[in-house]
CSV table of C-alpha atoms in Angstrom, one decimal:
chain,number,residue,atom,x,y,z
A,15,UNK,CA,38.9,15.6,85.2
A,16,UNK,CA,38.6,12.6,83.0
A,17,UNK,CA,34.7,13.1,83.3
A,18,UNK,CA,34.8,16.5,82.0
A,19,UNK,CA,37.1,15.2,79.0
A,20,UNK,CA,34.4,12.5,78.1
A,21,UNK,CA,31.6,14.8,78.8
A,22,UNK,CA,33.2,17.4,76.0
A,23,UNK,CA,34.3,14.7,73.8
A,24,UNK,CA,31.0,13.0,73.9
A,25,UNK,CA,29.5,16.4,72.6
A,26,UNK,CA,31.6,16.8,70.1
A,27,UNK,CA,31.0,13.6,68.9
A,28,UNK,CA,27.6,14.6,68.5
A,29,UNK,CA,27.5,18.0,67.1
A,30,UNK,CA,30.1,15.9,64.4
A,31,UNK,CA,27.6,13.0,64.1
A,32,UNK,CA,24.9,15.8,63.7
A,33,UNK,CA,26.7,17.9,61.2
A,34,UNK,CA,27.6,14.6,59.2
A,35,UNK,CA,24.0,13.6,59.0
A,36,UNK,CA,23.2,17.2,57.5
A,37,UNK,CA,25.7,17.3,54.8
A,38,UNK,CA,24.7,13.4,53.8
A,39,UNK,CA,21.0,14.5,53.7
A,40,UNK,CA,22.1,17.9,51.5
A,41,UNK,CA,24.2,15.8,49.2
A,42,UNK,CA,21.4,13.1,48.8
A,43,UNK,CA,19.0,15.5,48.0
A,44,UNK,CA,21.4,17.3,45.4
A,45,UNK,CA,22.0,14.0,43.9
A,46,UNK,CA,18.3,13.2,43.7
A,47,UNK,CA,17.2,16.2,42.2
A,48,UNK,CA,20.0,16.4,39.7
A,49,UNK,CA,19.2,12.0,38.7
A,50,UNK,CA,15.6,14.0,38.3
A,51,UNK,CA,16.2,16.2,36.3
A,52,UNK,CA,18.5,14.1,33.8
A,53,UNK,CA,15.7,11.1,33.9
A,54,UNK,CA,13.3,14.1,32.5
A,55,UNK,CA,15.4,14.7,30.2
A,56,UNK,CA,15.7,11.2,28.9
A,57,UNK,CA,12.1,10.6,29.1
A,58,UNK,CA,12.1,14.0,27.1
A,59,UNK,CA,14.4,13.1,24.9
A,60,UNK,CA,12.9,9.6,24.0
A,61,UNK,CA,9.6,11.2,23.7
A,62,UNK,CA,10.8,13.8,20.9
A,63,UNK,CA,12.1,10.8,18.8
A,64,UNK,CA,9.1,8.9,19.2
A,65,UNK,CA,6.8,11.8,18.0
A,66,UNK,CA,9.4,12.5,15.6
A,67,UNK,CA,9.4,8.9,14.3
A,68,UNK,CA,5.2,8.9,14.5
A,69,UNK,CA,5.3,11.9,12.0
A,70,UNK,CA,8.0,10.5,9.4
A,71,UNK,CA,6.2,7.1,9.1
A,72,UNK,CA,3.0,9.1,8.8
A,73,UNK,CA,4.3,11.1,5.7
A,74,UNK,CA,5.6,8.1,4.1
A,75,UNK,CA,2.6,6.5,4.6
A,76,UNK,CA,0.9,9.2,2.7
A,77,UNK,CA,3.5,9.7,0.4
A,78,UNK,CA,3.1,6.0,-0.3
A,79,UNK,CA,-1.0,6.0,-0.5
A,80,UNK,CA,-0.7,9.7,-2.1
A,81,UNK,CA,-1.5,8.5,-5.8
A,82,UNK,CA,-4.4,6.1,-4.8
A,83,UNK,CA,-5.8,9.6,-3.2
A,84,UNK,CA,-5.1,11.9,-6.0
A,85,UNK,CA,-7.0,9.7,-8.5
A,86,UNK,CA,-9.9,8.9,-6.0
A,87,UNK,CA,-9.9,13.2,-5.6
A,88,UNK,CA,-9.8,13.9,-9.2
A,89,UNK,CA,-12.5,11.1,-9.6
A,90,UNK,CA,-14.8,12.9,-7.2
A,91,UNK,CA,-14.3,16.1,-8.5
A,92,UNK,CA,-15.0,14.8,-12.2
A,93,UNK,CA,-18.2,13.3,-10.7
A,94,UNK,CA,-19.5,16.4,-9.0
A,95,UNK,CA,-18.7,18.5,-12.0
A,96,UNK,CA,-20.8,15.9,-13.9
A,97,UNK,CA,-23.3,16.0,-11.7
A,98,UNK,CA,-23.9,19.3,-11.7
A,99,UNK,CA,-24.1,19.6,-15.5
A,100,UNK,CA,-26.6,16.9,-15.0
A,101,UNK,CA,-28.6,19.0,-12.8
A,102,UNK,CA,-28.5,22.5,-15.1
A,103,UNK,CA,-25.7,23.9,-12.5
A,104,UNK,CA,-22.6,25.8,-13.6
A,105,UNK,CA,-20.0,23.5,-14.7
């Protein structure tokens, strides 16, 4: 009798130990798809500001240089129209 008890108790013991190492696997994986898909988002996340940041200096940047370029422009543009009167073109 007491063999049969152990033999049943020793089986349920390991359907339990096997169902326990399921559920910890499931949960791990759940855990480490959901840590996944928040780092993305973070890395996301810091990417957008970074790209966002890029573009803001770079408008200042050429909000700063801006009226060094619009006088070099209209200088050109003065020059070609002078050099086409030069050269019997239309002004």
């Amino acid at each position: 009798m007491d063999d049969r008890i152990r033999e049943t108790v020793d089986k349920h013991r390991g359907r339990l130990r096997y169902d326990l190492s399921q559920r910890l696997e499931r949960s791990r994986l759940e855990l480490e798809r959901a840590l996944d898909a928040r780092l993305r988002d973070a890395v996301d996340a810091i990417r957008r500001g970074l790209e966002r940041s890029e573009r803001e200096r770079a408008d200042a940047d050429a909000r700063a240089v801006d009226p060094g370029l619009r006088a070099a422009r209209e200088r050109l543009d003065d020059l070609i129209r002078r050099l086409r009167e030069l050269a019997g073109g239309e002004p």
